[in-house]
Short mmCIF file of C-alpha atoms in Angstrom, two decimals:
data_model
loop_
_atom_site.label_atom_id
_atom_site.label_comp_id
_atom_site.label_asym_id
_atom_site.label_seq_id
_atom_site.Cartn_x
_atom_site.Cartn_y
_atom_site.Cartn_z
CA UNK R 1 6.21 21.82 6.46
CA UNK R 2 6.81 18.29 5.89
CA UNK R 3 10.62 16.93 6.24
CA UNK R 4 10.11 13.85 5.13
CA UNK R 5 8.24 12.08 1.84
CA UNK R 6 5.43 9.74 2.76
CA UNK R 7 4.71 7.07 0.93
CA UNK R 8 1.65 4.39 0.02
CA UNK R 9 2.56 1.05 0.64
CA UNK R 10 0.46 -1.15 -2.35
CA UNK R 11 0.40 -4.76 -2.12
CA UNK R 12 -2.12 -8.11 -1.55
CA UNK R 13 -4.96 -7.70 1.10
CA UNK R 14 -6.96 -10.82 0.29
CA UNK R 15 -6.06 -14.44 0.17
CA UNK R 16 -4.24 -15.21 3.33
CA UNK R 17 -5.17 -11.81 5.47
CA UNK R 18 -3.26 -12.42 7.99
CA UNK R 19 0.26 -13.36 6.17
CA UNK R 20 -0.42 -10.40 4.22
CA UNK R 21 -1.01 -7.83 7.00
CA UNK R 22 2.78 -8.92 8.08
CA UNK R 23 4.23 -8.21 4.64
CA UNK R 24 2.99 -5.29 4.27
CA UNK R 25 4.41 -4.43 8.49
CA UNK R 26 7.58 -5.80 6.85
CA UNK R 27 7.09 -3.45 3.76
CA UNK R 28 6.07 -0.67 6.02
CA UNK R 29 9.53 -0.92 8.34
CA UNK R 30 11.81 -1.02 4.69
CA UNK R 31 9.89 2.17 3.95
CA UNK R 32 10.68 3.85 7.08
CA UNK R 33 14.07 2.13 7.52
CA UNK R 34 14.29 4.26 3.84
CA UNK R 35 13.35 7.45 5.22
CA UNK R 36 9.74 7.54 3.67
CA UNK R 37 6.89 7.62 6.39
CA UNK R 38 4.71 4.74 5.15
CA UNK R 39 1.14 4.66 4.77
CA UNK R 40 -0.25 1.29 4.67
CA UNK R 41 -4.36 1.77 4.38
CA UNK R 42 -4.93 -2.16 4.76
CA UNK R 43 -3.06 -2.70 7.69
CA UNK R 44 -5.15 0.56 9.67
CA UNK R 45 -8.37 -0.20 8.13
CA UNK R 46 -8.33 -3.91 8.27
CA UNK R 47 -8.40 -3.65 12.55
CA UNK R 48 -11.95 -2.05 12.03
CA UNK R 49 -13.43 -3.10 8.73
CA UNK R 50 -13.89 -6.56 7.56
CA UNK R 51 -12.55 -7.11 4.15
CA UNK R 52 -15.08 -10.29 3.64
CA UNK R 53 -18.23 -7.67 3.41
CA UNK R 54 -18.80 -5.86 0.78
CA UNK R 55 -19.85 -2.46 1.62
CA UNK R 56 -16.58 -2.37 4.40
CA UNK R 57 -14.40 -3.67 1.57
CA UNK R 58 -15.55 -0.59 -0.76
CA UNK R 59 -15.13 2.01 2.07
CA UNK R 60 -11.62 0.88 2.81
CA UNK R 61 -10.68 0.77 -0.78
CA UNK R 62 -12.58 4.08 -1.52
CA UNK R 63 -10.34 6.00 1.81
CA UNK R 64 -7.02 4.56 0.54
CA UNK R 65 -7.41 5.87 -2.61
CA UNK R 66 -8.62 9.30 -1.27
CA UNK R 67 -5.36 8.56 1.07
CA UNK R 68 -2.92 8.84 -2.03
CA UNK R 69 -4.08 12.71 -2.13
CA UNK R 70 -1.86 13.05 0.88
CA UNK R 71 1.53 10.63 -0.84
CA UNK R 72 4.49 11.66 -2.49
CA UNK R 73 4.99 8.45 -4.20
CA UNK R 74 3.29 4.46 -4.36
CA UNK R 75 5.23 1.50 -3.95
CA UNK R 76 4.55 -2.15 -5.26
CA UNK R 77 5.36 -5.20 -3.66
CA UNK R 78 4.65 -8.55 -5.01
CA UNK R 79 4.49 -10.27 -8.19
CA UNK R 80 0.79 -10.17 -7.79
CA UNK R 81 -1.50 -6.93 -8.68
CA UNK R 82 -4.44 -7.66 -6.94
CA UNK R 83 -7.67 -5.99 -8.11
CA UNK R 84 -7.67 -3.39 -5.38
CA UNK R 85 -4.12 -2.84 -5.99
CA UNK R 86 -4.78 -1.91 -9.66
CA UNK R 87 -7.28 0.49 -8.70
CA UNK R 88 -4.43 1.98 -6.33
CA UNK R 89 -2.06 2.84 -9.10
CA UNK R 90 -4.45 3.92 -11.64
CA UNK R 91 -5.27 6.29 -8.85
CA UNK R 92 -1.18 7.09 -8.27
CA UNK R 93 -0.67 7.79 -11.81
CA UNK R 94 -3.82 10.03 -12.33
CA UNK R 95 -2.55 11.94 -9.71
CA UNK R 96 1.25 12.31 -11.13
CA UNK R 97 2.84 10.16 -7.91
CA UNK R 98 6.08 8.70 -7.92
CA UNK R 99 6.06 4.79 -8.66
CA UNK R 100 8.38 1.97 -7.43
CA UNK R 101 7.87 -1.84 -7.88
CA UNK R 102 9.64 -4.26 -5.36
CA UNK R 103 9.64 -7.95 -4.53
CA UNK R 104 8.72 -9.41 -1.46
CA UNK R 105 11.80 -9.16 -0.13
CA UNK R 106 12.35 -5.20 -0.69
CA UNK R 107 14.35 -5.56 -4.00
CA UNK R 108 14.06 -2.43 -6.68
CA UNK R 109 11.94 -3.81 -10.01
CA UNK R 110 13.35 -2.43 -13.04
CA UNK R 111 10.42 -0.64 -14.90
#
């Protein structure tokens, strides 16, 4: 039995990978430092798939959306949806999860 609520951490992947990768670290330590476990897909997947090819790109997106089977709720960081971000929280809400939208710096978005 689980003690503790785990939770997807949703924000930018592409752009500037590596700055990214380290907000969503930063995002992933708030949501622990929260008592959530966090579950950031593009941080794991990103040290063995390469975002720039195509194929990789759809497998990673494809496993952290089959990922959000396992999460009690998503959270949003960023002003930015991305693309594979939308298709993140169309997944959330079609399965009934929990959603929270944040800035970058870990403040609560009304709404």
């Amino acid at each position: 039995m689980r003690t503790k609520p785990i939770v997807y951490i949703c924000s930018p992947l592409r752009g500037n990978i590596e700055k990214n990768i380290k907000k969503a670290i930063g995002y992933s330590r708030f949501a622990y430092s929260q008592g959530f476990i966090p579950l950031a897909p593009h941080v794991i997947f990103t040290t063995f798939l390469d975002d720039e090819i195509p194929e990789e790109r759809a497998a990673g997106m494809e496993m952290g959306r089959e990922l959000l089977t396992i999460c009690d709720e998503l959270w949003v960081f960023g002003d930015r949806v991305s693309e594979g971000m939308a298709g993140e929280i169309k997944r959330a809400k079609d399965l009934g999860l929990k959603l929270k939208r944040f800035t970058e710096r870990c403040e609560p978005l009304d709404g």
